[in-house]
Short mmCIF file of C-alpha atoms and ligand atoms in Angstrom, two decimals:
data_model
loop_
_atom_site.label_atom_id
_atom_site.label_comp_id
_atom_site.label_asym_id
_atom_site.label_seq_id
_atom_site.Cartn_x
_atom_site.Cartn_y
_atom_site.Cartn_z
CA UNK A 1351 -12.33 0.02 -15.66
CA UNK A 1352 -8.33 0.16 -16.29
CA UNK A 1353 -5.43 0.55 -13.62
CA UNK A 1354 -2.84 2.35 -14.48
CA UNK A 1355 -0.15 0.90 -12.27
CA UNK A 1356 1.82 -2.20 -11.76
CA UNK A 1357 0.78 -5.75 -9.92
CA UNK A 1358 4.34 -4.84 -7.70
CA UNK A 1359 3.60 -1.81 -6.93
CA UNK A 1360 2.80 -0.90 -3.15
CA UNK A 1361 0.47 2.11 -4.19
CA UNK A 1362 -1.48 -0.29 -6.62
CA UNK A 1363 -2.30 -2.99 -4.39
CA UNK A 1364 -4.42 -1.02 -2.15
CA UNK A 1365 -6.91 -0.40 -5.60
CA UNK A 1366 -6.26 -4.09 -6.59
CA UNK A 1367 -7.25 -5.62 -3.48
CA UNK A 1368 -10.16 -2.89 -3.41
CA UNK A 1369 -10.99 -5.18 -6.52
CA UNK A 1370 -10.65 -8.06 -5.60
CA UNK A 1371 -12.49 -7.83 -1.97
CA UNK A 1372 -15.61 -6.59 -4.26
CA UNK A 1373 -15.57 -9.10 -6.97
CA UNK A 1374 -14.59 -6.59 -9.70
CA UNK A 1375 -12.55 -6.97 -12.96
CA UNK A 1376 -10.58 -3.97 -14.49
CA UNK A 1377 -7.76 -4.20 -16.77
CA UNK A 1378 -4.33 -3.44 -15.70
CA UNK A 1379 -2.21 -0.97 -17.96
CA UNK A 1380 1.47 -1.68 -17.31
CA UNK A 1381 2.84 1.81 -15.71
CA UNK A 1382 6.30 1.23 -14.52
CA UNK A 1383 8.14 3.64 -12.31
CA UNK A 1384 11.47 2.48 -12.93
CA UNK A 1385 11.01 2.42 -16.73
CA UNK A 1386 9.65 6.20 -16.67
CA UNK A 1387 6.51 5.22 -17.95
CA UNK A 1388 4.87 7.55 -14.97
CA UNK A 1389 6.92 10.45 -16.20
CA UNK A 1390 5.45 10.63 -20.18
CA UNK A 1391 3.67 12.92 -20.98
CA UNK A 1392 0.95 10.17 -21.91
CA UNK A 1393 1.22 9.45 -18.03
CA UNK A 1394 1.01 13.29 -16.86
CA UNK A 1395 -2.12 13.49 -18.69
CA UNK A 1396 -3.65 10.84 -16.15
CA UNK A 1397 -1.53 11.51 -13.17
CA UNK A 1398 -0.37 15.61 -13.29
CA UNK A 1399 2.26 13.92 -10.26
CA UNK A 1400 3.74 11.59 -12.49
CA UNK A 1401 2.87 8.83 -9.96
CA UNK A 1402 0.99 5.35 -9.94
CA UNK A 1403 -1.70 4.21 -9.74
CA UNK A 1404 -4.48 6.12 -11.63
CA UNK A 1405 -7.76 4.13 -12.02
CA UNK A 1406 -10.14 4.73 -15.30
CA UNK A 1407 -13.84 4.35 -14.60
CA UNK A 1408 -15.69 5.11 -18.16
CA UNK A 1409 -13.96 7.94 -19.05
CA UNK A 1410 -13.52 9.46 -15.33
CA UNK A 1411 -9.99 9.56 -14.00
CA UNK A 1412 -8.99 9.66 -10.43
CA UNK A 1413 -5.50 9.01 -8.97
CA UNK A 1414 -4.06 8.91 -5.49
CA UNK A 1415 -4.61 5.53 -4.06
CA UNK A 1416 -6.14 6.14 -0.70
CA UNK A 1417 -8.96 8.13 -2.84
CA UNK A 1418 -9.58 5.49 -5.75
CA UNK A 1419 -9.84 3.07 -2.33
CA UNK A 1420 -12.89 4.80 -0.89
CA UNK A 1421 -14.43 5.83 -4.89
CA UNK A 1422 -14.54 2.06 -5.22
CA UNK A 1423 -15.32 1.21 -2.02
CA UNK A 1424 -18.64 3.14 -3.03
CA UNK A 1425 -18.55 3.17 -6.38
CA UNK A 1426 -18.70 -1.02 -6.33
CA UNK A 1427 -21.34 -3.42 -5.32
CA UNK A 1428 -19.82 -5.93 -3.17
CA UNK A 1429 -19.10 -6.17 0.76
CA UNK A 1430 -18.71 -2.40 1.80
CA UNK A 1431 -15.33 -2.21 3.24
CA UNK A 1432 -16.30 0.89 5.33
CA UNK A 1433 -18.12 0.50 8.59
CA UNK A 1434 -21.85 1.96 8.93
CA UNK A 1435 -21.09 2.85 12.36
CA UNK A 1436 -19.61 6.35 12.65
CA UNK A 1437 -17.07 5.77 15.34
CA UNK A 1438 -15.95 2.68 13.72
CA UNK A 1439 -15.95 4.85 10.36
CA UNK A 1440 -13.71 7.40 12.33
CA UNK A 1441 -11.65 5.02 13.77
CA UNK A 1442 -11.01 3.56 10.23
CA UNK A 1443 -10.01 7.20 8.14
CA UNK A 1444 -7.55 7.80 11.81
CA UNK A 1445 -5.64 4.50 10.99
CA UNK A 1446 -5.53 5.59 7.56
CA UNK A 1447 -4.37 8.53 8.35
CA UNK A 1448 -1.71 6.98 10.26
CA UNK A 1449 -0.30 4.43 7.98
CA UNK A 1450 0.39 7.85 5.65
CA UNK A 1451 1.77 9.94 7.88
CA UNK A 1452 3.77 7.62 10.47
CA UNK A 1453 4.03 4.09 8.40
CA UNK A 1454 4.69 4.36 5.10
CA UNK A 1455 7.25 6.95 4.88
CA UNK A 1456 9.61 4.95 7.56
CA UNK A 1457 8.79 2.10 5.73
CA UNK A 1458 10.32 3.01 2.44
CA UNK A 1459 13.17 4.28 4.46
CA UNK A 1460 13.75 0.30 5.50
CA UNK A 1461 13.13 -0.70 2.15
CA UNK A 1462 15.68 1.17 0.62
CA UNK A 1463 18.05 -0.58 3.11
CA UNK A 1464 16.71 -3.87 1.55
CA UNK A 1465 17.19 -6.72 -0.78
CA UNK A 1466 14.31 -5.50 -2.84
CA UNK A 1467 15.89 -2.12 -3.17
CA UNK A 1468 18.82 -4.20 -4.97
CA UNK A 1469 16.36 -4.95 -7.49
CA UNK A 1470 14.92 -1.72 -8.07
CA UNK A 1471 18.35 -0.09 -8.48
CA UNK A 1472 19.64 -2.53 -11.16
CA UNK A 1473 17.30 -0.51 -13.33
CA UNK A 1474 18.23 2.00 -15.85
CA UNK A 1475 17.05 5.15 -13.73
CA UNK A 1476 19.58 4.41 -10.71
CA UNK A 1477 20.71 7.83 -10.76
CA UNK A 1478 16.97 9.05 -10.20
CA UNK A 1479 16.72 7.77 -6.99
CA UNK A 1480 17.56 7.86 -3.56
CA UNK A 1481 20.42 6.08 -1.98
CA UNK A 1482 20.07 3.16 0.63
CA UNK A 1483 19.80 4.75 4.08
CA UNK A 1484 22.63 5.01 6.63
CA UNK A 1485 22.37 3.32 9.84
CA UNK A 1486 21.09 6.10 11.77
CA UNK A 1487 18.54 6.72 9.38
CA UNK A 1488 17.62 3.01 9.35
CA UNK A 1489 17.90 3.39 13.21
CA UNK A 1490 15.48 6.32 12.63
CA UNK A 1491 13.11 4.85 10.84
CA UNK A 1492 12.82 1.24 12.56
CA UNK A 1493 11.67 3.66 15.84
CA UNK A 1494 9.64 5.57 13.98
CA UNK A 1495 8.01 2.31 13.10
CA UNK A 1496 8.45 0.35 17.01
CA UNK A 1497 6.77 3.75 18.47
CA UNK A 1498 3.42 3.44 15.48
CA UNK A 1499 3.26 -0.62 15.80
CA UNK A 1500 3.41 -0.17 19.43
CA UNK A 1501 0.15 1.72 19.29
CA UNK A 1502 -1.35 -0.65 16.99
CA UNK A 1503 -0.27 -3.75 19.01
CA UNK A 1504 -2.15 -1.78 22.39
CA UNK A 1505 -4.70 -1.44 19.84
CA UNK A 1506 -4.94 -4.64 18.47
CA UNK A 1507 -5.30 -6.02 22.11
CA UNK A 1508 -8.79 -5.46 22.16
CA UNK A 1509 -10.19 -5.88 18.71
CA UNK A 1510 -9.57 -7.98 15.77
CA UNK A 1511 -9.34 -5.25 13.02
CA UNK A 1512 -7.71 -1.86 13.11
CA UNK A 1513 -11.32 0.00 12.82
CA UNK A 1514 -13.42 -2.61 15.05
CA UNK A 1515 -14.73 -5.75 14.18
CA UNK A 1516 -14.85 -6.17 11.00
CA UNK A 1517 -11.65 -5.97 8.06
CA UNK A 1518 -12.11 -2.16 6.61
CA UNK A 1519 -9.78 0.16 3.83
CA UNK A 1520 -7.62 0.72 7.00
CA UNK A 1521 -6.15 -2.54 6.77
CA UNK A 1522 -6.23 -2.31 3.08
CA UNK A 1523 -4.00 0.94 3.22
CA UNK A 1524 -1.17 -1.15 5.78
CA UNK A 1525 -0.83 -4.13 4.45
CA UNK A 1526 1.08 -3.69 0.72
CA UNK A 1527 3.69 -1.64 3.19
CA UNK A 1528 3.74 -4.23 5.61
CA UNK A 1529 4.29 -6.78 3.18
CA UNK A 1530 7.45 -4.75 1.46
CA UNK A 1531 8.33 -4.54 5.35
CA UNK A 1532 8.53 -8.06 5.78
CA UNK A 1533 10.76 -8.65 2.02
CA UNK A 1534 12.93 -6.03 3.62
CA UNK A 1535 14.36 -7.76 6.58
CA UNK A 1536 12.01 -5.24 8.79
CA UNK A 1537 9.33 -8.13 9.41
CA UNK A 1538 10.14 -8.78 13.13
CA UNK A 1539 9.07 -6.04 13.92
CA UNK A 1540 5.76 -7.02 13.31
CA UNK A 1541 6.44 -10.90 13.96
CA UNK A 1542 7.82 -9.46 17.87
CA UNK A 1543 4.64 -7.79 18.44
CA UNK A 1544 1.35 -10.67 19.55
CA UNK A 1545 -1.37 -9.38 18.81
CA UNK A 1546 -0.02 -7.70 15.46
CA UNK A 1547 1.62 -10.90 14.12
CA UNK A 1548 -2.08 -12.63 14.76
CA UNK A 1549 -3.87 -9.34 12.61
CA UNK A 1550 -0.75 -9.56 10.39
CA UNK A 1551 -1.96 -13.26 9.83
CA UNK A 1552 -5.64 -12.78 9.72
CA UNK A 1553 -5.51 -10.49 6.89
CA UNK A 1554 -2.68 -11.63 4.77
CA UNK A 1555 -4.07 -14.77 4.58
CA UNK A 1556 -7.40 -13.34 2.64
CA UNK A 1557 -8.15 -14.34 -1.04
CA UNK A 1558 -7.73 -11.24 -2.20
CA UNK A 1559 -4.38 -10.67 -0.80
CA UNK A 1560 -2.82 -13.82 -1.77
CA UNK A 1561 -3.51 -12.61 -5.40
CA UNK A 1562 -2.57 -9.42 -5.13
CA UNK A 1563 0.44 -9.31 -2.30
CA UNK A 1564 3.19 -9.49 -5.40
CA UNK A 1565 6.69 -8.05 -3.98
CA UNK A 1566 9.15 -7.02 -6.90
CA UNK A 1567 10.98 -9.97 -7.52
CA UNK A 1568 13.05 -8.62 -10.97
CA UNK A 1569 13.74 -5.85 -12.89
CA UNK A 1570 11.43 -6.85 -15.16
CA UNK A 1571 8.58 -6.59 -13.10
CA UNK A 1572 9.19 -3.09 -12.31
N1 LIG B 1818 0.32 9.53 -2.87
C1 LIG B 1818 0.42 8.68 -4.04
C2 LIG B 1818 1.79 8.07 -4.04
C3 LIG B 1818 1.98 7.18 -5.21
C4 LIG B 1818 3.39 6.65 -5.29
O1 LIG B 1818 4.28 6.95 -4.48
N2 LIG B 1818 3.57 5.84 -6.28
C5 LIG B 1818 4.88 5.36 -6.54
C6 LIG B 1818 4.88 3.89 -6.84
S1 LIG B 1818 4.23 2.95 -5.45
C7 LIG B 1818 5.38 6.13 -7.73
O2 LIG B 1818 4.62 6.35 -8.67
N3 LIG B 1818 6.58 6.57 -7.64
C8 LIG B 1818 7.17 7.34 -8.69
C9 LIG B 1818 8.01 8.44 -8.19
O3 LIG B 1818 8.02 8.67 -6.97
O4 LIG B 1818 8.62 9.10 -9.02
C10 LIG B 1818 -0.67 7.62 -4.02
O5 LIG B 1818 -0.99 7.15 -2.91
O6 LIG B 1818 -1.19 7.24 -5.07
#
């Protein structure tokens, strides 16, 4: 199998952890957004979007990361990181669902407020992306965040893992956004929230994230 991605990138973790969690080696094919790698035409042939990652399994391609997550979740032998039981299944595709619609999106937002935003726009395609957010938007975006974490936390009160019992893709989708959250001066509000900062903990702390969890640290990572 190949990865088309890079070991930095957010969107890539969730397949590399996938990978590691099942005990499964695939080469990585260095991608990079900022060097406009994902916009070749090479690229487009994999990913029509122009995005990372794309994962190559024998000849089949399949990109968006939340979908590569589940093919390999399935596609793998290993521990299945999807619960049997259907509510717990349910509850695990809701917090996915979540993290995409509610999470991520303010997350960037903070990000791009950030030190590792600094990084990224050292790069030669500067004038391709967004500016840093203003303070309302940052404002905007850390509430967007408080009012989503508050749920969790209210979740999190009662169970160890977002779906249940047991560490599913849910958590797998959160935590390379919670992790940019945290190099972005937005990890209090994670760190302010009990029962969060104790999941936060629990799962970071996994083999297979302390491999993967890379946060771009140079240009030349990018
Ligand atoms: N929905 C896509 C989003 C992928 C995505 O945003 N990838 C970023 C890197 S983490 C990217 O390729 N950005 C390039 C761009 O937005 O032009 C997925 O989950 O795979």
């Amino acid at each position: 199998m190949k990865v088309y991605g890079t070991d930095t990138s957010a969107c890539t973790h969730k397949v590399l952890t996938v990978l590691e969690e099942k005990g499964h080696q695939a080469e990585l094919v260095f991608v990079s957004v900022i060097r406009g790698h994902d916009k070749s035409p090479e690229h487009r042939k994999r990913q029509p979007f122009g995005e990372i990652p794309v994962l190559e399994d024998d000849g089949f391609l399949i990109y968006e990361s939340r979908a590569i997550m589940r093919y390999l979740d399935r596609r793998l032998p290993g521990p299945s990181l999807t619960p049997s039981d259907i509510r717990a299944y349910g509850l695990m595709e809701q917090w996915i669902s979540v993290e995409q619609s509610y999470v991520s999106g303010p997350v960037w937002t903070l990000v791009r407020g950030g030190p590792v935003y600094e990084i990224i726009r050292r790069s030669p395609a500067v004038d391709l992306l967004p500016p840093p957010p203003n303070e309302a938007e940052a404002a905007q975006a850390r509430g967007e965040l408080a009012r989503a974490f508050d749920i969790v936390e209210r979740t999190l009160a009662a169970q160890e893992y977002l779906a249940g019992d047991a560490f599913s893709l849910a958590e797998i989708s959160w935590m390379p956004y919670l992790q940019y959250l945290f190099a972005s001066h937005g990890g209090h509000l994670v760190t302010e929230r009990p029962n969060m900062a104790a999941w936060w903990q629990r799962i970071s702390t996994r083999r297979s994230w302390i491999k993967v969890g890379k946060v771009l640290d140079s240009v030349e990572n990018t």
